[in-house]
Coordinates of C-alpha atoms in Angstrom, one line a residue:
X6 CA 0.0 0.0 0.0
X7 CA 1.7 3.7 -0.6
X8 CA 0.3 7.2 0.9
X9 CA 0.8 10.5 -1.2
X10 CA 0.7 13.5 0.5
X11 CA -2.8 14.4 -0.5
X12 CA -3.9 10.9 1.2
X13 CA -4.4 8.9 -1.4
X14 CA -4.4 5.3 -0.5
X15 CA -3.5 3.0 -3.8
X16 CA -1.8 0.0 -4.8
X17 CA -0.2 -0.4 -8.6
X18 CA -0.5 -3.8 -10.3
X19 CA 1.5 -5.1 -13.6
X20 CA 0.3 -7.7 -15.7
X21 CA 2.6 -10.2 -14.4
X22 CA 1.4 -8.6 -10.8
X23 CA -1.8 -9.4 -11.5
X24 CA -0.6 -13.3 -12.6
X25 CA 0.4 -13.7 -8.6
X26 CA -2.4 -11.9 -7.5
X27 CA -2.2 -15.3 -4.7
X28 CA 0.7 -14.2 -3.3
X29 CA 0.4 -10.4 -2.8
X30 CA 0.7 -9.1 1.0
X31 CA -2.5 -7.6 2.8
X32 CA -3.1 -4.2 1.9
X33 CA -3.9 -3.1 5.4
X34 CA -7.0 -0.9 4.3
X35 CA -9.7 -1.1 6.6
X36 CA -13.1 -1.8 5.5
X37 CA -15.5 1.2 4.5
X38 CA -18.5 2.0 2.9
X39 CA -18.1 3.3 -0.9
X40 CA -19.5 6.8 -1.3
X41 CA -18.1 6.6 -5.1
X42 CA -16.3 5.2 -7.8
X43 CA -14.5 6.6 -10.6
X44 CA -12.7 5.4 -13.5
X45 CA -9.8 7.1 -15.7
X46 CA -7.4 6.4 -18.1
X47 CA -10.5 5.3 -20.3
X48 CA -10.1 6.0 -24.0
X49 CA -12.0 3.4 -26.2
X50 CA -13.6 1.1 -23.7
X51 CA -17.0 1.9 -22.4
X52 CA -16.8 2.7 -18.7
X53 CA -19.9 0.2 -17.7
X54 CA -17.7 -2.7 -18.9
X55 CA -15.1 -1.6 -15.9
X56 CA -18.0 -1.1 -13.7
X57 CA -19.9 -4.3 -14.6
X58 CA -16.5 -6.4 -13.8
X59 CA -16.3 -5.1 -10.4
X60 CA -18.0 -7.0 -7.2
X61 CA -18.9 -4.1 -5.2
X62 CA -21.4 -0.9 -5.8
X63 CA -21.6 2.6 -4.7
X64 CA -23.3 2.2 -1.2
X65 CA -21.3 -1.3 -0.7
X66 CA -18.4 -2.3 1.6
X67 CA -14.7 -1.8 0.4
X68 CA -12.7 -4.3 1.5
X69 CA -8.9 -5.7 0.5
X70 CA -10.7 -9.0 -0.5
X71 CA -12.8 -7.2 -2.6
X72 CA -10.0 -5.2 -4.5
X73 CA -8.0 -7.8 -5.1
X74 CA -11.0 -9.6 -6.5
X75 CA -11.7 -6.1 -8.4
X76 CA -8.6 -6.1 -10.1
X77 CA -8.1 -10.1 -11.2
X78 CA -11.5 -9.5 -12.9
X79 CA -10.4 -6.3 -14.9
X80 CA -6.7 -8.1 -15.7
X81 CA -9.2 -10.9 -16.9
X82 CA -11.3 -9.2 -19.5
X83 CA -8.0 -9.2 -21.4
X84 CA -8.0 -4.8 -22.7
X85 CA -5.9 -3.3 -19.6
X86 CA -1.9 -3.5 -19.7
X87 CA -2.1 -1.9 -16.0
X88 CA -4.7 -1.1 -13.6
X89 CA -4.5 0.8 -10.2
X90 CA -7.1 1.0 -7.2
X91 CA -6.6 4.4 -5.3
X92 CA -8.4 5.6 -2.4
X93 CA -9.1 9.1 -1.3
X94 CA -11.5 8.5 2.3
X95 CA -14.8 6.9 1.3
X96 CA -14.1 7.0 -2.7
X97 CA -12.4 4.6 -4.7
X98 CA -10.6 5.4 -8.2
X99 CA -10.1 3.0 -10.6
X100 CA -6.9 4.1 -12.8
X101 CA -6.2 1.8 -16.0
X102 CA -4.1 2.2 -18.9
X103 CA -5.6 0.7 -21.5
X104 CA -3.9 -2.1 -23.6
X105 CA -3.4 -0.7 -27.5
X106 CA -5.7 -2.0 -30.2
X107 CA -4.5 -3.5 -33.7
X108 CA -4.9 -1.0 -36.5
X109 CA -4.2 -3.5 -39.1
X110 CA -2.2 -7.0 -39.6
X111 CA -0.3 -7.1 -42.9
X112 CA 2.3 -9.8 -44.5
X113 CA 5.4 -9.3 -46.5
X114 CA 7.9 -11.5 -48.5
X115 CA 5.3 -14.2 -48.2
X116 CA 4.8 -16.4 -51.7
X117 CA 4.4 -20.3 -50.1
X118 CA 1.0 -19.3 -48.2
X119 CA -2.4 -17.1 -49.3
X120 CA -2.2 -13.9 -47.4
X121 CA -5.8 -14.1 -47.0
X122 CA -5.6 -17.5 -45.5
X123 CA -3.1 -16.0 -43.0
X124 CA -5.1 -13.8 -42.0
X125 CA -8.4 -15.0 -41.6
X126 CA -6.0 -17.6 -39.0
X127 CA -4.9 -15.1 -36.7
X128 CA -8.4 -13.4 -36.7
X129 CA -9.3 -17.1 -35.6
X130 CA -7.2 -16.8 -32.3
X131 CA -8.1 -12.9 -31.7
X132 CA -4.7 -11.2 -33.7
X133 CA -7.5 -8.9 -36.1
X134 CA -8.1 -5.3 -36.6
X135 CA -10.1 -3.4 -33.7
X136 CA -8.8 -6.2 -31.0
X137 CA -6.6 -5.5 -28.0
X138 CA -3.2 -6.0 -29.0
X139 CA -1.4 -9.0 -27.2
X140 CA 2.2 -9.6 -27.7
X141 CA 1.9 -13.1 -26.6
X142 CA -0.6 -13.8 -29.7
X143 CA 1.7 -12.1 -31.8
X144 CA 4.5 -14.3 -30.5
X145 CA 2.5 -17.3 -31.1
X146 CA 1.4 -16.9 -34.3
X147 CA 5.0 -16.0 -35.3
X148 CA 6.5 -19.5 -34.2
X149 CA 3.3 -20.9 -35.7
X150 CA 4.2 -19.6 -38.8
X151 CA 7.7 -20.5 -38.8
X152 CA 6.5 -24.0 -38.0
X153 CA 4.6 -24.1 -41.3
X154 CA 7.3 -23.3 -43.4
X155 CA 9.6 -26.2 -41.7
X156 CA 6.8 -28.3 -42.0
X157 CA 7.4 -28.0 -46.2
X158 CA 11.2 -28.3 -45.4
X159 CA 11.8 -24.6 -45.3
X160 CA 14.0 -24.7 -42.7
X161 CA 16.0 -21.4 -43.7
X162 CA 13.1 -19.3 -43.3
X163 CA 13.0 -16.5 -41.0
X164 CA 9.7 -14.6 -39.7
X165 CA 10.7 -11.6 -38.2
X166 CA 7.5 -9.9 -36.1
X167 CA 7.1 -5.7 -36.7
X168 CA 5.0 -3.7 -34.1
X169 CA 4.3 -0.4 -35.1
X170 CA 3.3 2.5 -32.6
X171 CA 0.2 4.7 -34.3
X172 CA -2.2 7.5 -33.2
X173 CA -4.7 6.7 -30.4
X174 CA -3.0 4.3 -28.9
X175 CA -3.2 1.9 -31.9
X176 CA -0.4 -0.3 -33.5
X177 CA -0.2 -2.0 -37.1
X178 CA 1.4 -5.6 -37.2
X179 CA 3.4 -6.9 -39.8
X180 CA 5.0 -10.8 -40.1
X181 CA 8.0 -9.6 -42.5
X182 CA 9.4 -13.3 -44.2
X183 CA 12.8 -14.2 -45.8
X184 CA 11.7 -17.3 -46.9
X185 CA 14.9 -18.9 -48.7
X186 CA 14.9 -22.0 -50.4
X187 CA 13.6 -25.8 -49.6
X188 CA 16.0 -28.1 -47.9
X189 CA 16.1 -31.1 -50.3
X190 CA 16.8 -35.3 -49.5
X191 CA 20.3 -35.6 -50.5
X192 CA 20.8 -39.2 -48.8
X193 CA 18.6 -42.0 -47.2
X194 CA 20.5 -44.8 -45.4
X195 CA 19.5 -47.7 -43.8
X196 CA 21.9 -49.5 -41.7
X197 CA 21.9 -53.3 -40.5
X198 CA 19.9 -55.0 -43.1
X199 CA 21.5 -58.4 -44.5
X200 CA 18.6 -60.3 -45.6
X201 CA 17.4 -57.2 -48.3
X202 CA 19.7 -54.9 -50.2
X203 CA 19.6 -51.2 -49.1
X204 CA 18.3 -50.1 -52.9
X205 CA 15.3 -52.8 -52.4
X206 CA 14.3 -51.4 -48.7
X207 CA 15.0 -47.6 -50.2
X208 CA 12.4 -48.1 -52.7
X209 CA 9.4 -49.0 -50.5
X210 CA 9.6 -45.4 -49.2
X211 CA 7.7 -42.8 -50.3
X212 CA 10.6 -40.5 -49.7
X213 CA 13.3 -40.0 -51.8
X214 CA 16.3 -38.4 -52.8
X215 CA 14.8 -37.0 -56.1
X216 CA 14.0 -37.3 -59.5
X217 CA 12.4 -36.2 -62.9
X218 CA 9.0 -36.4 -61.3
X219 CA 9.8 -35.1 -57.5
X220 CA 9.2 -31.2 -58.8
X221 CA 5.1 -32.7 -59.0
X222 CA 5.5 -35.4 -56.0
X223 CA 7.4 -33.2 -53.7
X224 CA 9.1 -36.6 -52.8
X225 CA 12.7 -34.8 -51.8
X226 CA 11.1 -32.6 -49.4
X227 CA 11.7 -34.1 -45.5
X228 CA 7.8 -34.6 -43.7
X229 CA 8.2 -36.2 -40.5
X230 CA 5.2 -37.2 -41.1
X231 CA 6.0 -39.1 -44.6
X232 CA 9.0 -40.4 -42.9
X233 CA 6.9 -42.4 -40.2
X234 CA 5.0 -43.9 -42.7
X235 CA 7.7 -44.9 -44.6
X236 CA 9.1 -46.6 -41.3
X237 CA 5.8 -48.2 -40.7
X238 CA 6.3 -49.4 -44.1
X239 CA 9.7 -50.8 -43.8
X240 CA 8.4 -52.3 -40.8
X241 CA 5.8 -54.3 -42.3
X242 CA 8.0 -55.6 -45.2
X243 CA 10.0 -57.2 -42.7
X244 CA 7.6 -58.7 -40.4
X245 CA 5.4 -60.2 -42.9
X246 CA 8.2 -62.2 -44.3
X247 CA 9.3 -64.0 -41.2
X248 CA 11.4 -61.8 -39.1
X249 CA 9.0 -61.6 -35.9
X250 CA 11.9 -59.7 -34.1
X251 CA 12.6 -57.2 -35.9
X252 CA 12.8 -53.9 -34.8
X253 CA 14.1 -50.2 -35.8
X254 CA 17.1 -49.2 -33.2
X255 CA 17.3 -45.2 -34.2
X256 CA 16.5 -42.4 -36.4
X257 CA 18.6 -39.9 -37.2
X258 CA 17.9 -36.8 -39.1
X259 CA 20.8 -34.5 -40.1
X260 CA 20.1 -31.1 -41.8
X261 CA 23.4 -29.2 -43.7
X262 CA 24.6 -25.7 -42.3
X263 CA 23.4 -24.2 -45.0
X264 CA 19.9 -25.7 -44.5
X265 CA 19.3 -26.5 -47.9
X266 CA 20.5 -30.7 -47.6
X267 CA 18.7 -33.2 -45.1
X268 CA 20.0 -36.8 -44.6
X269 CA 17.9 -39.4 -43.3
X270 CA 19.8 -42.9 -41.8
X271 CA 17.9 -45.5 -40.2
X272 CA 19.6 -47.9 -38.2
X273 CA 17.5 -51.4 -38.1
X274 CA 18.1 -55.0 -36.5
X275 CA 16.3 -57.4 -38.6
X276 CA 16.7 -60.6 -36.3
X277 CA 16.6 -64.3 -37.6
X278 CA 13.4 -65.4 -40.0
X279 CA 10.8 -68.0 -38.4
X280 CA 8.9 -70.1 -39.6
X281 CA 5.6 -71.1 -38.1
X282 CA 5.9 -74.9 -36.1
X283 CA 2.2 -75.1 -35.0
X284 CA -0.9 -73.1 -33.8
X285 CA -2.8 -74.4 -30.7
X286 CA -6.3 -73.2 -29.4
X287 CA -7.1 -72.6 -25.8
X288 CA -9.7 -70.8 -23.9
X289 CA -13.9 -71.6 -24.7
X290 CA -15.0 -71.9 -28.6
X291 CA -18.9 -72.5 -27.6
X292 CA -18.0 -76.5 -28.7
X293 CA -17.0 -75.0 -32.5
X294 CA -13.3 -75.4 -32.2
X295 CA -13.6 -76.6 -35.9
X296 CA -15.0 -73.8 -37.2
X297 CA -13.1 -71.7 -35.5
X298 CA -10.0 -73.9 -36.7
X299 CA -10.6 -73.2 -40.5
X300 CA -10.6 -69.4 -39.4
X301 CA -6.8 -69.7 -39.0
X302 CA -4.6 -68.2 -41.7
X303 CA -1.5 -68.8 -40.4
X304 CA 0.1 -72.2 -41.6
X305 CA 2.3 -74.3 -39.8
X306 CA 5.7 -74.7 -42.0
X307 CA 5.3 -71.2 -43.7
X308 CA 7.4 -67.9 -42.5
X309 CA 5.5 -66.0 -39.6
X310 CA 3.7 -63.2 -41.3
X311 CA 2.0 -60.7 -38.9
X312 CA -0.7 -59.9 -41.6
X313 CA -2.1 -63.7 -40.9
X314 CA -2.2 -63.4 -37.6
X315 CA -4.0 -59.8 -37.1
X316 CA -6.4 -61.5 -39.9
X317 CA -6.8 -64.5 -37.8
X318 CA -8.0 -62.5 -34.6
X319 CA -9.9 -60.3 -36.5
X320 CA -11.6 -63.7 -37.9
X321 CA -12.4 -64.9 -34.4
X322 CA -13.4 -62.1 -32.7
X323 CA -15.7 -61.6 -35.8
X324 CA -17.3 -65.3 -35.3
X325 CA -18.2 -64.6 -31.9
X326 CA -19.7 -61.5 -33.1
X327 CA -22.0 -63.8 -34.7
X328 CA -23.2 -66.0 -31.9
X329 CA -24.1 -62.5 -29.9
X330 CA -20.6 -62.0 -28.3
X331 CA -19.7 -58.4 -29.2
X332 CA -17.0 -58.2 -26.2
X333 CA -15.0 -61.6 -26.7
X334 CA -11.4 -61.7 -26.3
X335 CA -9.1 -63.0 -28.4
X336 CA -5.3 -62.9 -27.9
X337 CA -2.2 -64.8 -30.1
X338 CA 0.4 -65.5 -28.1
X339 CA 3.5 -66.2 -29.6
X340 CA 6.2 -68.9 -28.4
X341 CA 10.1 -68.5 -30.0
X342 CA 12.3 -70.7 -30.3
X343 CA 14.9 -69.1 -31.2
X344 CA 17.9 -72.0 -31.5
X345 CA 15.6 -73.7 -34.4
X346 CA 14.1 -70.6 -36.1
X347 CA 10.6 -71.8 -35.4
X348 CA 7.7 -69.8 -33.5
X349 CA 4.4 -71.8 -31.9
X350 CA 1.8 -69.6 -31.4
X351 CA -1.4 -70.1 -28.9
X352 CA -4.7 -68.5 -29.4
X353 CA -6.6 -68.0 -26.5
X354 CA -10.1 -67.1 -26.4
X355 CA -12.8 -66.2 -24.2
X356 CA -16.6 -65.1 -25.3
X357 CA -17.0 -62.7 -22.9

């Protein structure tokens, strides 16, 4: 609390003030009855929208609960950068400075995005003409944006963020972009296979390292996105060709200083290829264990492929389905032996 010589009673809150609003001290004012209130510092807002955010009246009881309440709720309508409660005997003045309003939100340098789409996505969050200005917004949509461009391998691009003081307390906001040029695939490695030659596993991806076509497919541009698939792909290759095990150990993504070349090396353990030595059924098959038999896909003597067994599941769980069991469980539960290259598997079923 702070005195002036002419006995005014007042406390001044920052934003961040008002943040830790919890852990202020008492303001040791005693409780009185408001006679009146004023506001100033007022420029664009209407005055009732301060006086409908505070909980007390003219004819009400002041108290230090009740300013501190006062002010969170004016901090919380989001158009004051400061606000100050002063008190001069029985009346209380409310002094706020008023946050500055955006006068307009332009783009420059920008060719890989539609202006108007940019701009019709920060009115989305509240960035828009005739709106309190809020830095943290602006921040936001800045990092937002340069995540865009990295997310079509722009990596060099820089978004620099222009706030522009202008009459009544107004500013104009402009995203200013060097947007440079698109980091391409120059290498994709994959490390550890025996079983398949590197060129045979490079050309199940989707990514690539360029050609004639890749100005259309965008193929040489780095999605981490694209490259999960990819890996999901190379993952499936292997494990519906016997090798149960195997598994990818790392991913490493290296971009040149210049930003313009990415390298992609996967590093993979393929394991040893089994072969399927029998399939067993356990659990309650509602005295159809013959049926549910003939369901199987995967073959005893043939390399394990996980397509057959999520098809063989799928199978059961279905059948039960049909006999009114719409919860059953189904689980294959694989047994390695991994001296002799073989796998058992046991599927174990319950209706419900």
């Amino acid at each position: 609390m702070t005195k002036n010589k002419n006995g005014l009673r007042g406390l001044t809150l920052s934003a961040l003030a008002a943040a830790m609003l919890g852990a202020l001290p008492a303001w040791a004012v005693d409780p009185f009855t408001l006679r009146d209130i004023r506001v100033e510092g007022l420029q664009r807002v209407e005055p009732g929208t301060v006086f409908a955010s505070l909980p007390f009246r003219i004819g009400d009881q002041y108290s230090d609960d009740k300013g501190s309440t006062a002010i969170r709720s004016l901090f919380g309508l989001g158009l004051f950068s400061d606000i100050r409660l002063q008190i001069n005997g029985d009346v209380l003045v409310v002094i706020v400075e008023e946050r500055p309003t955006v006068a307009d939100v332009s783009f420059s340098g920008i060719k890989e995005f539609d202006n108007e789409v940019l701009t019709k996505a920060l009115r989305d969050i509240g960035l828009t003409e005739g709106r309190p200005f809020d830095k943290a917004l602006a921040d936001r949509a800045e990092q937002e944006l340069k995540r865009q461009y990295i997310s079509k391998s722009m990596y060099a691009a820089q978004v620099v963020t222009t706030v522009t003081p202008g009459e009544r307390n107004r500013v104009n906001l402009n995203f200013s972009v060097v947007e440079g040029d698109v980091a391409k695939i120059k290498d994709i490695r994959i490390v550890g296979n025996q079983a398949f030659s590197e060129s045979t596993l490079r050309n199940l991806f989707d990514l690539d390292t360029g050609g004639w076509l890749s100005w259309y497919t965008k193929s040489d541009r780095y999605s981490r996105a694209k490259l999960n698939a990819d890996i999901e792909t190379l993952r499936s290759y292997y494990l519906t060709r016997g090798y149960l095990e195997f598994r990818i150990d790392s991913t490493q993504v290296a971009i040149s200083p210049d930003k313009q070349d990415m390298s992609i090396t996967l590093n993979i353990t393929e394991g040893n290829r089994y072969v399927v030595s029998s399939v067993a059924l356990e659990g309650e098959y509602l005295g159809k264990e013959e049926e549910f038999k003939s369901l199987i896909t995967l073959r005893a003597g043939e390399a394990y492929n996980s397509e057959d067994v999520t098809s063989t599941v799928k199978a059961f769980t279905d059948y039960y389905g049909a006999f009114g069991y719409a919860f059953a469980q189904v689980e294959a539960t694989p047994e390695i032996d991994r001296v002799n290259k073989r796998v058992s598997f046991v599927l174990r079923g319950q209706p419900a």
